[in-house]
XYZ file of N, CA, C and O in Angstrom:
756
model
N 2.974 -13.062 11.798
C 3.161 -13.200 10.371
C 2.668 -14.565 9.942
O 2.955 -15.494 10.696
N 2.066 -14.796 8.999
C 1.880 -15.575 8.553
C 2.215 -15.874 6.955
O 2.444 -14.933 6.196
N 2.225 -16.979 6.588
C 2.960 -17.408 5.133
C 3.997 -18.491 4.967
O 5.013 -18.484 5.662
N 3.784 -19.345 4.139
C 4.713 -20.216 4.021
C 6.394 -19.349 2.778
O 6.361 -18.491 1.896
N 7.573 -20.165 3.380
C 8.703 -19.864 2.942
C 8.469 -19.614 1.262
O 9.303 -18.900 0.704
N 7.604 -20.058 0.630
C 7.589 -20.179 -0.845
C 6.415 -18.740 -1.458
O 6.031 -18.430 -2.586
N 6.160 -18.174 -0.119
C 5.393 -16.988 -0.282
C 3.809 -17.038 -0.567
O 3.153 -16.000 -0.645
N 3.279 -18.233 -0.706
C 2.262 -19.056 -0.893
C 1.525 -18.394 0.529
O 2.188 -17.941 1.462
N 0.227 -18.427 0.500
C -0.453 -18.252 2.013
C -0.818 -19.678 2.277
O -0.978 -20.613 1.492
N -0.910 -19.608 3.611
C -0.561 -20.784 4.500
C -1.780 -21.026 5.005
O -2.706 -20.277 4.694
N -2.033 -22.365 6.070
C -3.060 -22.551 5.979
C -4.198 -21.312 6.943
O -3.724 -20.478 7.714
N -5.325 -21.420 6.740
C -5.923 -20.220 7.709
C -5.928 -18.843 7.038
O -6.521 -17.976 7.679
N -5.400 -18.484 5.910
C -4.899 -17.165 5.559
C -5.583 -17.346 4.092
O -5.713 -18.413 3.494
N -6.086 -15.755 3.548
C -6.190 -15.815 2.336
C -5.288 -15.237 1.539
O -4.514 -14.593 2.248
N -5.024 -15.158 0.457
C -3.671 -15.261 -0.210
C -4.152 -14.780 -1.580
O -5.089 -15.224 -2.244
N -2.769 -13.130 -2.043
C -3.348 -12.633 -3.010
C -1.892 -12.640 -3.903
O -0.811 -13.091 -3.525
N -2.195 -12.029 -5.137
C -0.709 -12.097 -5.943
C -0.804 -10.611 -6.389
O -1.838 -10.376 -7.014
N -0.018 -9.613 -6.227
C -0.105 -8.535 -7.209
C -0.192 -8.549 -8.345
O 0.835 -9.004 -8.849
N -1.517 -8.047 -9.613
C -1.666 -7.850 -10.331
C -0.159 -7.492 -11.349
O -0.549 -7.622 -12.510
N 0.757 -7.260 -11.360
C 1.234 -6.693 -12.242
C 1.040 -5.947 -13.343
O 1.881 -5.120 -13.695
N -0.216 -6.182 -14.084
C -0.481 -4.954 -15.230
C -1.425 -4.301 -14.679
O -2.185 -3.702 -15.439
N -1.612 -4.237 -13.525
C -2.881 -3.351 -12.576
C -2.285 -2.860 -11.476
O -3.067 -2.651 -10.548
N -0.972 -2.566 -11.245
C -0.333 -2.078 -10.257
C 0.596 -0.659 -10.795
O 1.280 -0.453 -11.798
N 0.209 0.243 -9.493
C 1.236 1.661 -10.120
C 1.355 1.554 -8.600
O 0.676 0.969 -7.756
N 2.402 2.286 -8.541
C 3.475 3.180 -7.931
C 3.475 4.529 -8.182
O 3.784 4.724 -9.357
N 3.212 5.774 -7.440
C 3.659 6.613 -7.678
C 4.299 7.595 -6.421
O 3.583 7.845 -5.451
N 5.546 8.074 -6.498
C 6.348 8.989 -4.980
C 6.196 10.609 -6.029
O 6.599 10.906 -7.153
N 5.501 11.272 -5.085
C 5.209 12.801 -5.294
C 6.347 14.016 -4.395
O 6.084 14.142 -3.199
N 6.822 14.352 -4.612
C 7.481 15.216 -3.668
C 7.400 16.745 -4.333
O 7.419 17.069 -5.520
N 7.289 17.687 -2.951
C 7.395 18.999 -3.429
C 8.622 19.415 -4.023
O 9.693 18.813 -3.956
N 8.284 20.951 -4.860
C 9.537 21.068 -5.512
C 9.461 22.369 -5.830
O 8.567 22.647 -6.629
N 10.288 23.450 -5.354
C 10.460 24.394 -4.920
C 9.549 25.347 -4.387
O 9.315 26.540 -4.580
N 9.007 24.233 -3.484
C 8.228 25.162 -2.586
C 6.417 25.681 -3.017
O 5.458 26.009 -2.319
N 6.657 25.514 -4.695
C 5.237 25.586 -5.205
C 4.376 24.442 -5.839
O 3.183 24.382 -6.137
N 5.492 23.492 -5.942
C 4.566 22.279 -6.894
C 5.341 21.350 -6.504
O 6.267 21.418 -5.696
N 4.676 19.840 -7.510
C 5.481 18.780 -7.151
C 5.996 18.179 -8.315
O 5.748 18.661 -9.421
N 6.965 16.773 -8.118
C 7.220 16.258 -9.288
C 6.519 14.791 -9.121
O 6.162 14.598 -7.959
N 6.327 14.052 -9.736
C 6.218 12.560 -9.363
C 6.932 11.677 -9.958
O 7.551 12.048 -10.955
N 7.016 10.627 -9.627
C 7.933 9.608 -10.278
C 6.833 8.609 -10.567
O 5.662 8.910 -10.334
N 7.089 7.703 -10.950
C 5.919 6.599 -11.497
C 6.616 5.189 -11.467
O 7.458 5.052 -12.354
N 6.491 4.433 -10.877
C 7.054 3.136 -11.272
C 6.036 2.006 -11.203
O 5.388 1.384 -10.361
N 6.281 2.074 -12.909
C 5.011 0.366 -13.490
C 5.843 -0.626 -13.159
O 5.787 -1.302 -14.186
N 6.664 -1.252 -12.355
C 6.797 -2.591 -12.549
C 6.760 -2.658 -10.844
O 7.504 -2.036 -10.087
N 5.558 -3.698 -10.432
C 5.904 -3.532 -9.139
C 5.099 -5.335 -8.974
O 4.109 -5.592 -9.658
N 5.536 -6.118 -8.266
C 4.772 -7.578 -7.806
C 4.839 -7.426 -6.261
O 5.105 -6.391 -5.650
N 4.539 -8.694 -5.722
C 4.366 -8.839 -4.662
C 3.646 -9.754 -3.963
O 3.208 -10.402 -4.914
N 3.179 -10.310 -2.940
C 2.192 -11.008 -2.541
C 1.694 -10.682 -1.402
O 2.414 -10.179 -0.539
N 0.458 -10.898 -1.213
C -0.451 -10.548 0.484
C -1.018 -11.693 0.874
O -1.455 -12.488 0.042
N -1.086 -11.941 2.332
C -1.431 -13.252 3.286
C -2.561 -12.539 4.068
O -1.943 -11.504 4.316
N -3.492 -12.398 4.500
C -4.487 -12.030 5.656
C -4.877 -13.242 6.029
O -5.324 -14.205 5.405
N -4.566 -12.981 7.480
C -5.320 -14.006 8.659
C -6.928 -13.755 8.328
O -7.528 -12.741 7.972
N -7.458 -15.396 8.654
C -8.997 -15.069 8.916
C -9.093 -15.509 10.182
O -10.201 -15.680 10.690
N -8.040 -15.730 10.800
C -8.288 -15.948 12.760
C -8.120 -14.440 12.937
O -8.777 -13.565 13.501
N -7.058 -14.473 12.281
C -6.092 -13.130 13.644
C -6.101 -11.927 12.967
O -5.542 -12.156 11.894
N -6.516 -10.484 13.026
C -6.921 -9.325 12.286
C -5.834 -8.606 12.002
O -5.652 -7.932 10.988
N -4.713 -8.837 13.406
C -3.623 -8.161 12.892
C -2.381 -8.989 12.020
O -1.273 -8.504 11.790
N -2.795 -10.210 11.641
C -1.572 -10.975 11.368
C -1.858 -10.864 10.006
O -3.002 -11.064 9.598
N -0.435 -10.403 8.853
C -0.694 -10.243 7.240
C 0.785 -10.473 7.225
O 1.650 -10.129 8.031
N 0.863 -11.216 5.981
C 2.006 -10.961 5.078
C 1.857 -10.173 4.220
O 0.727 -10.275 3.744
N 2.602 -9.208 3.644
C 2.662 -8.110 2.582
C 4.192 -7.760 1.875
O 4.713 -6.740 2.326
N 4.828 -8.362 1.006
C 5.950 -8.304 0.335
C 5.489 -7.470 -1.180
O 4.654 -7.863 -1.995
N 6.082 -6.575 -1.225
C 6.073 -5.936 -2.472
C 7.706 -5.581 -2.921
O 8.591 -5.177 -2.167
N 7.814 -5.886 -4.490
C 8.907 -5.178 -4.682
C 8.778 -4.008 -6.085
O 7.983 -4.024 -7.024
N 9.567 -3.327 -5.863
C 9.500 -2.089 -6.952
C 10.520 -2.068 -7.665
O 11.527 -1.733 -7.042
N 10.690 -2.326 -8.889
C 11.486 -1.955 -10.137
C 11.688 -0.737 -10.203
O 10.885 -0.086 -10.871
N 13.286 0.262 -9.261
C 13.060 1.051 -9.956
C 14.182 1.592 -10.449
O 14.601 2.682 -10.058
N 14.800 0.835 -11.401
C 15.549 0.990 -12.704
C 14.296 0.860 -14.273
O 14.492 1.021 -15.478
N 13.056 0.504 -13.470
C 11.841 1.364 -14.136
C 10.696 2.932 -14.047
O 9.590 3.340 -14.401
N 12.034 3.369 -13.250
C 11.044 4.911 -12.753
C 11.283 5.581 -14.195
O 12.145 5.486 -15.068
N 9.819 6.471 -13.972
C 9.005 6.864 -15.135
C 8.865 8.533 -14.094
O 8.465 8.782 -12.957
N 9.434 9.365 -15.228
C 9.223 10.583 -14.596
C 8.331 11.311 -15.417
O 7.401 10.727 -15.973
N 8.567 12.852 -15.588
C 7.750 13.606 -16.349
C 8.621 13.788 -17.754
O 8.069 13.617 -18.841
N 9.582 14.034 -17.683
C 10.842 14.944 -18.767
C 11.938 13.615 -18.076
O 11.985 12.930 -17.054
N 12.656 13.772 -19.245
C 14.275 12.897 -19.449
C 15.153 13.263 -18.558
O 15.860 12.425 -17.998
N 15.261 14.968 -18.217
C 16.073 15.207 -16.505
C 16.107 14.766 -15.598
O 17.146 14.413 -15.041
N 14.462 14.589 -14.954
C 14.181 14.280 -14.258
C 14.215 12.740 -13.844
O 14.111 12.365 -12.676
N 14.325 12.153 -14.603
C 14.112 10.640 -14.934
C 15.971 10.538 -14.465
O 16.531 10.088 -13.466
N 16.387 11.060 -15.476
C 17.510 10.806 -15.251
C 18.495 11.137 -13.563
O 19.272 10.364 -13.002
N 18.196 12.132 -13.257
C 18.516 12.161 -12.122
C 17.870 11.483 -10.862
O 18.665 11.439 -9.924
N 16.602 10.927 -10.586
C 16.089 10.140 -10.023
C 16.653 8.910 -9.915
O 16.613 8.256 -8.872
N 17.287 8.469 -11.132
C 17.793 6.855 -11.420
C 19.198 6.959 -10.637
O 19.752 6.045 -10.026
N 19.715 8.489 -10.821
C 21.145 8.413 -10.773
C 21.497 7.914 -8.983
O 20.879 7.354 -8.077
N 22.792 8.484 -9.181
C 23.620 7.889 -7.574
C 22.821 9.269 -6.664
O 22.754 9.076 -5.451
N 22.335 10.374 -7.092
C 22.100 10.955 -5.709
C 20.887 10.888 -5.401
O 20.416 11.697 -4.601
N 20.158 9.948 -5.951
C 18.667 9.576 -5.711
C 18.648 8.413 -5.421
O 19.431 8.005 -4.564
N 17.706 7.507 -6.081
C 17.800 6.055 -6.456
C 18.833 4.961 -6.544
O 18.756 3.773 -6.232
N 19.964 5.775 -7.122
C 21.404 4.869 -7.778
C 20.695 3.575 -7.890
O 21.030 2.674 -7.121
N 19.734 3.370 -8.776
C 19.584 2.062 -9.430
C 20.500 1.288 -9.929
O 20.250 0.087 -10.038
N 21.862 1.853 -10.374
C 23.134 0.682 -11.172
C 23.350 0.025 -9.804
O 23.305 -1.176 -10.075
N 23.559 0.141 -8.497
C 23.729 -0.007 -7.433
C 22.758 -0.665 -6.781
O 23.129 -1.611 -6.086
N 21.139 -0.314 -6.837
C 20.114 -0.289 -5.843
C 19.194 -0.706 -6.757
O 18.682 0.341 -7.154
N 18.657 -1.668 -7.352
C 17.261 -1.935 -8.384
C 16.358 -2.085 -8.272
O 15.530 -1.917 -9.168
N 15.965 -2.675 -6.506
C 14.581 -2.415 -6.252
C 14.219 -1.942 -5.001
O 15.198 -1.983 -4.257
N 13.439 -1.601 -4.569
C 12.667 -0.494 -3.107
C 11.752 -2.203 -2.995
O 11.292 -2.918 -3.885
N 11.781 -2.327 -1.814
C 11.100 -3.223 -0.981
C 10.319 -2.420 0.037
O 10.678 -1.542 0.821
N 8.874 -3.109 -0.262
C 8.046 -3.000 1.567
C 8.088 -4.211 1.852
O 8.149 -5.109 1.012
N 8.058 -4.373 3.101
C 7.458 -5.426 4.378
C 6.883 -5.674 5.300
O 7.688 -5.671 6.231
N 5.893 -5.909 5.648
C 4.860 -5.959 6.770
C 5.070 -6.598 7.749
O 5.574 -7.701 7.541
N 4.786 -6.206 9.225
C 5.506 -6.518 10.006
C 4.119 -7.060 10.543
O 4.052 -8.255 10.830
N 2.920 -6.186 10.707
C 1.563 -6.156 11.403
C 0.428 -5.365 10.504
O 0.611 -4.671 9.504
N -0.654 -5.651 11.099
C -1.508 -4.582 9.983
C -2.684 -4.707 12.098
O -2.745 -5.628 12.913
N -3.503 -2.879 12.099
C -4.480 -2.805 12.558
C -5.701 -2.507 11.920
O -5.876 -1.324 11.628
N -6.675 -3.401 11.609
C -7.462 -2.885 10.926
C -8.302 -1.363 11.866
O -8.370 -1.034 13.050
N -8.852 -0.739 10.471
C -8.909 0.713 11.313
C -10.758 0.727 11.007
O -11.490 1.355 11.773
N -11.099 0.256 10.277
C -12.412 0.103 9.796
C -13.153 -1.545 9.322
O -12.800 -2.606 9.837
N -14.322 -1.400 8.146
C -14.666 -2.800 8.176
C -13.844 -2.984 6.022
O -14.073 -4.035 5.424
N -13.211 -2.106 5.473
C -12.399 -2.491 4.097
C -11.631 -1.710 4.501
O -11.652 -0.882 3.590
N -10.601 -1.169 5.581
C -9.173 -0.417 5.987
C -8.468 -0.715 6.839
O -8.976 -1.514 7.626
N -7.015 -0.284 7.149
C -5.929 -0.883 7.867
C -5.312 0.196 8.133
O -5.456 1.341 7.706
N -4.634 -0.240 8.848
C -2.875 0.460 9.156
C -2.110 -0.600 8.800
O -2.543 -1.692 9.167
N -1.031 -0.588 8.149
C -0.233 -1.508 7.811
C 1.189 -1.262 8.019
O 1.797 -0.789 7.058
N 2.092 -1.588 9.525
C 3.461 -1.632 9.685
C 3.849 -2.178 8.759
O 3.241 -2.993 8.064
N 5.341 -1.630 8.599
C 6.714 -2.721 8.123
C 7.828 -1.638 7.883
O 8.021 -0.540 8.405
N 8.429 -2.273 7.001
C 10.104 -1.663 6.727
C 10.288 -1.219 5.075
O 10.620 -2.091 4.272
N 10.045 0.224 4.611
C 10.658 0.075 3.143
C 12.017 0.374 2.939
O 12.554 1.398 3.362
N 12.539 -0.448 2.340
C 14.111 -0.633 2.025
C 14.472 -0.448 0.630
O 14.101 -1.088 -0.354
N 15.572 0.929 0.755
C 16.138 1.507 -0.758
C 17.005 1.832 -0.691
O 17.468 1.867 0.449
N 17.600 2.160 -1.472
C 19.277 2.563 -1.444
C 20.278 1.573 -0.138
O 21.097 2.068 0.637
N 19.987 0.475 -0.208
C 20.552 -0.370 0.694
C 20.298 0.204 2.056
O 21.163 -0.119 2.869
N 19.077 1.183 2.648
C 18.490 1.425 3.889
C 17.723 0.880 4.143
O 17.309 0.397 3.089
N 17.110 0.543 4.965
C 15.862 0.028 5.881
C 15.142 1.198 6.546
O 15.814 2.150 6.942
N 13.814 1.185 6.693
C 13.841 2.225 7.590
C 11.702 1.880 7.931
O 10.910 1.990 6.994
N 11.404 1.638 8.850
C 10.043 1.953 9.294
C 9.037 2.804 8.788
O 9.092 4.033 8.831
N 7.869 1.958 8.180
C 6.639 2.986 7.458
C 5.398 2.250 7.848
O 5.103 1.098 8.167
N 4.882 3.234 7.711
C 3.139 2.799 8.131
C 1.964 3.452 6.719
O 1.574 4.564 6.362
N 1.789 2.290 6.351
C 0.825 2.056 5.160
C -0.577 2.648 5.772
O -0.875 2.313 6.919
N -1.500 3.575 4.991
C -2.852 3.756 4.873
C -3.497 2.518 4.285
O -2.541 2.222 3.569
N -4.131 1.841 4.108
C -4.640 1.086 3.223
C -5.942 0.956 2.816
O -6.646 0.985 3.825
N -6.630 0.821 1.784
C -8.162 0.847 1.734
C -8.522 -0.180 1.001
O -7.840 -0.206 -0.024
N -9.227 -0.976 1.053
C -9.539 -2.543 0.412
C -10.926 -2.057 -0.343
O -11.730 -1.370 0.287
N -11.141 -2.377 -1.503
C -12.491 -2.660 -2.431
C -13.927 -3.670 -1.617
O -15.104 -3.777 -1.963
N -13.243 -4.214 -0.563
C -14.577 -5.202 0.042
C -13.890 -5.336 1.247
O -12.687 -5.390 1.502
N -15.317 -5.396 2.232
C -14.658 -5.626 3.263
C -13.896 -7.130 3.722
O -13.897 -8.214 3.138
N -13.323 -6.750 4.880
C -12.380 -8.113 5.134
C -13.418 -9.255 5.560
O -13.051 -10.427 5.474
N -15.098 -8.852 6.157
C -15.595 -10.140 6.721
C -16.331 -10.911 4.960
O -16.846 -11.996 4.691
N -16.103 -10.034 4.376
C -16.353 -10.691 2.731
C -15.544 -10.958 2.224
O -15.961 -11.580 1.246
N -14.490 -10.915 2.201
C -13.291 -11.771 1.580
C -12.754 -13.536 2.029
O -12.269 -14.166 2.970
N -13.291 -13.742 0.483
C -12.767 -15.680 0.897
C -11.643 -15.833 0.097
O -11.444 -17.031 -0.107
N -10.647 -14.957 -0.558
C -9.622 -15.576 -0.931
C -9.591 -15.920 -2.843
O -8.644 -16.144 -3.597
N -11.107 -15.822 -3.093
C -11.620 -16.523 -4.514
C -12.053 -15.487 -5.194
O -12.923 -15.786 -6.012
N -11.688 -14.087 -5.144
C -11.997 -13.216 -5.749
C -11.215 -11.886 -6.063
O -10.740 -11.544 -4.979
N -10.947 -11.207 -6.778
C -10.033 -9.950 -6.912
C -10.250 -9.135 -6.031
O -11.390 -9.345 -5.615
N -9.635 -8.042 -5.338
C -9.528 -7.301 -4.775
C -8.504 -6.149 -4.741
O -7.292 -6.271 -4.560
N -9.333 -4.785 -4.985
C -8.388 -3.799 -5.318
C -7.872 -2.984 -3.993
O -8.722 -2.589 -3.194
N -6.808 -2.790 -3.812
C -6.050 -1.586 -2.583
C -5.366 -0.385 -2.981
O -4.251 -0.422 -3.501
N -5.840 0.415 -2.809
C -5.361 1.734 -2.353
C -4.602 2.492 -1.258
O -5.118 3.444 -0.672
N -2.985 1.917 -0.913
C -2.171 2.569 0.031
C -1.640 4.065 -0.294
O -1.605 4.627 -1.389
N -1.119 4.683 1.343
C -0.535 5.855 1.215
C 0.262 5.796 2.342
O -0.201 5.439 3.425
N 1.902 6.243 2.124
C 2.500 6.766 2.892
C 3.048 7.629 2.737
O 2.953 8.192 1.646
N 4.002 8.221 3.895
C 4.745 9.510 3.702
C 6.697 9.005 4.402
O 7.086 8.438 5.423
N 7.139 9.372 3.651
C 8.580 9.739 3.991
C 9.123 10.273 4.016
O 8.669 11.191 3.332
N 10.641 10.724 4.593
C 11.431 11.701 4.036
C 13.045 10.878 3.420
O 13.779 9.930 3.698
N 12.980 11.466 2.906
C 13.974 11.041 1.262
C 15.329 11.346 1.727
O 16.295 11.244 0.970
N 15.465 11.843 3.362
C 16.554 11.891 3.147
C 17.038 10.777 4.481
O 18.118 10.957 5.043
N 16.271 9.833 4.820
C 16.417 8.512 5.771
C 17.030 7.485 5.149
O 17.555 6.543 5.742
N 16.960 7.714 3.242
C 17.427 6.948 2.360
C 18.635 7.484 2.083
O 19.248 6.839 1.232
N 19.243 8.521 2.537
C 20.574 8.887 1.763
C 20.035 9.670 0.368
O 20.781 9.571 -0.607
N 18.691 10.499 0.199
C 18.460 11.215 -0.982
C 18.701 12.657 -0.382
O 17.798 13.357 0.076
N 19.663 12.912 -0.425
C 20.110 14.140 0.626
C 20.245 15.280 -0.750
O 20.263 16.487 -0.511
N 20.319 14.843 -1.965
C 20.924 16.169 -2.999
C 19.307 17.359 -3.204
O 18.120 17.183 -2.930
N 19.985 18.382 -3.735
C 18.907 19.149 -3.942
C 18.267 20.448 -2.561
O 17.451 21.362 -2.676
N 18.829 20.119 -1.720
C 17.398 20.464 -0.430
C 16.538 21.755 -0.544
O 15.411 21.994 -0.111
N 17.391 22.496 -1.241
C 16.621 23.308 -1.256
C 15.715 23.793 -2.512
O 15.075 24.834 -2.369
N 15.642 23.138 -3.638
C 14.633 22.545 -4.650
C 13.264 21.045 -4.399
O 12.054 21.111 -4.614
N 14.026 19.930 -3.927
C 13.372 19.556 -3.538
C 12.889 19.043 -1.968
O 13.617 18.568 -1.097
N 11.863 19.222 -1.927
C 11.139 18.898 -0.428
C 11.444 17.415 0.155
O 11.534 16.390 -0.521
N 11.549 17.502 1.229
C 11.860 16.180 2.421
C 11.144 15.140 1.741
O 11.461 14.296 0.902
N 9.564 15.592 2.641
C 8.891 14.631 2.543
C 8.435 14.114 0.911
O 8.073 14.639 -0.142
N 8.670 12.944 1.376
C 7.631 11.737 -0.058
C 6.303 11.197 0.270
O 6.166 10.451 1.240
N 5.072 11.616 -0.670
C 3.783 10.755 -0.495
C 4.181 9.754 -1.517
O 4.321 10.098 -2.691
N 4.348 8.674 -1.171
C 4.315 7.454 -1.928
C 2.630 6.650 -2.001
O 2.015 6.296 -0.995
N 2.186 6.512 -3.267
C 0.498 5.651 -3.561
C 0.982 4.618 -3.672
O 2.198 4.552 -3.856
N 0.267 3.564 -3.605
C -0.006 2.583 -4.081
C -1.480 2.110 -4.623
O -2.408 2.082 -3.814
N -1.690 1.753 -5.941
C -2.703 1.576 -6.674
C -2.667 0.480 -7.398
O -2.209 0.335 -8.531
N -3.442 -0.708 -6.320
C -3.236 -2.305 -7.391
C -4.096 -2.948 -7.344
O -4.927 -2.583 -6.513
N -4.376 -3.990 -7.993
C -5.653 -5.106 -7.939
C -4.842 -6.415 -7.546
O -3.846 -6.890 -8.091
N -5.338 -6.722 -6.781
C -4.779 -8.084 -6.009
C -5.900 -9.646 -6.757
O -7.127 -9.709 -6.689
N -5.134 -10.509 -7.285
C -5.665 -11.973 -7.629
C -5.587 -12.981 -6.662
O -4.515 -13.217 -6.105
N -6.695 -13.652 -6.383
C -6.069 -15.064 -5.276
C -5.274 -15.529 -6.138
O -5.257 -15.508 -7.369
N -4.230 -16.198 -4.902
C -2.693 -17.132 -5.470
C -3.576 -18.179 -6.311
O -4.722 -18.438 -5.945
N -3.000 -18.780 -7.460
C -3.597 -19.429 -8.212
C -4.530 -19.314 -8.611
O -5.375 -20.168 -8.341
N -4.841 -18.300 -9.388
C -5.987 -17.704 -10.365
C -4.974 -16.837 -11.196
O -4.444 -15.850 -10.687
N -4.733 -17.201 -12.401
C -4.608 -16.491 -13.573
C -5.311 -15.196 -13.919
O -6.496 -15.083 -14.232
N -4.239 -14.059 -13.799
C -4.868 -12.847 -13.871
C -5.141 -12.501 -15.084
O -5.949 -11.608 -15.338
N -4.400 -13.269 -16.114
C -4.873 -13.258 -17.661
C -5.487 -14.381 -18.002
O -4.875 -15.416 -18.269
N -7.042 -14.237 -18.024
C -7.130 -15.651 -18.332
C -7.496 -15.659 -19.895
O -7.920 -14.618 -20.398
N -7.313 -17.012 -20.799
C -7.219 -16.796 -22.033
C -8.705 -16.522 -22.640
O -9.786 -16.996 -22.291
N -8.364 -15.534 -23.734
C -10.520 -15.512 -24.430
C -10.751 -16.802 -25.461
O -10.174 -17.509 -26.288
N -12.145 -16.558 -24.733
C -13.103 -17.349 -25.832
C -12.649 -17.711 -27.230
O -13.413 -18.299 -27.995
């Protein structure tokens, strides 16, 4: 791992900030067997560290707002937030953490760590796909990622429903990453 305590990338490492108005979230799960529902959550930050020694060494902290999940219909929303899902009054944000990353190509990864919700922890492995490759990245330029994982919803204690809704969760991730200290809004002309 690499990264200094203040979340800053450290020396040797390039260092990104999650976009915030360029970041989605979305967890898809089946739902009765013929379709799915999705959830959506816009508020998500975070920061990323990549080694330029070491291929497998990254920091990757993301957190998810989701006492901001965005469903399809007001039911749905609503029961997602509630105690047999989410319990956001309780639980407000879903954390990832990176433990390791293998790169799998010359702009892709595998990316270990831990996403943590409903006061669980539990082991996931990130798809990841980078906009440029890693031997072109200096740190001084945007860069967009495209993750995917899969879970099951009920490692979190989302046990209601089973037989409406399906186990597994494809969770996306869809963001544009800024080097640390570069203003992602910068002011106009």
């Amino acid at each position: 791992m690499i990264g200094a305590a203040d979340g800053s990338a450290s020396p040797g490492a390039i260092g990104y900030a999650i976009d915030p108005a360029h970041a989605r979230v979305q967890a898809r799960v089946g739902f009765f067997g013929l379709g799915s529902k999705t959830a959506r959550f816009p508020r998500v930050e975070g920061r990323v560290a990549l080694s330029d020694h070491d291929a497998k060494a990254v920091t990757l902290d993301v957190r998810i707002d989701a006492q901001a999940l965005e469903a399809g219909d007001s039911l749905t929303r609503s029961r997602l937030r509630g105690p047999d899902f989410f319990d956001v009054d309780h639980y407000p944000r879903v954390t990832f953490h990176a433990t390791g990353m293998t790169r799998t190509g010359p702009h892709s990864a595998t990316v270990t760590g831990t996403i943590a919700a409903r006061g669980v922890t539990r082991p996931a492995t990130l798809a990841v796909d980078f906009s440029r490759d890693f031997a072109a990245m200096t740190g001084r330029e945007p860069v967009h990622i495209a993750a995917t994982t899969r879970i099951d919803r009920r490692d979190f204690g989302m046990t209601a429903y089973p037989l409406i809704v399906g186990r597994q969760v494809t969770i996306a991730i869809d963001a544009d990453l800024m080097p640390v200290g570069v203003n992602p809004y910068p002011r106009s002309a």
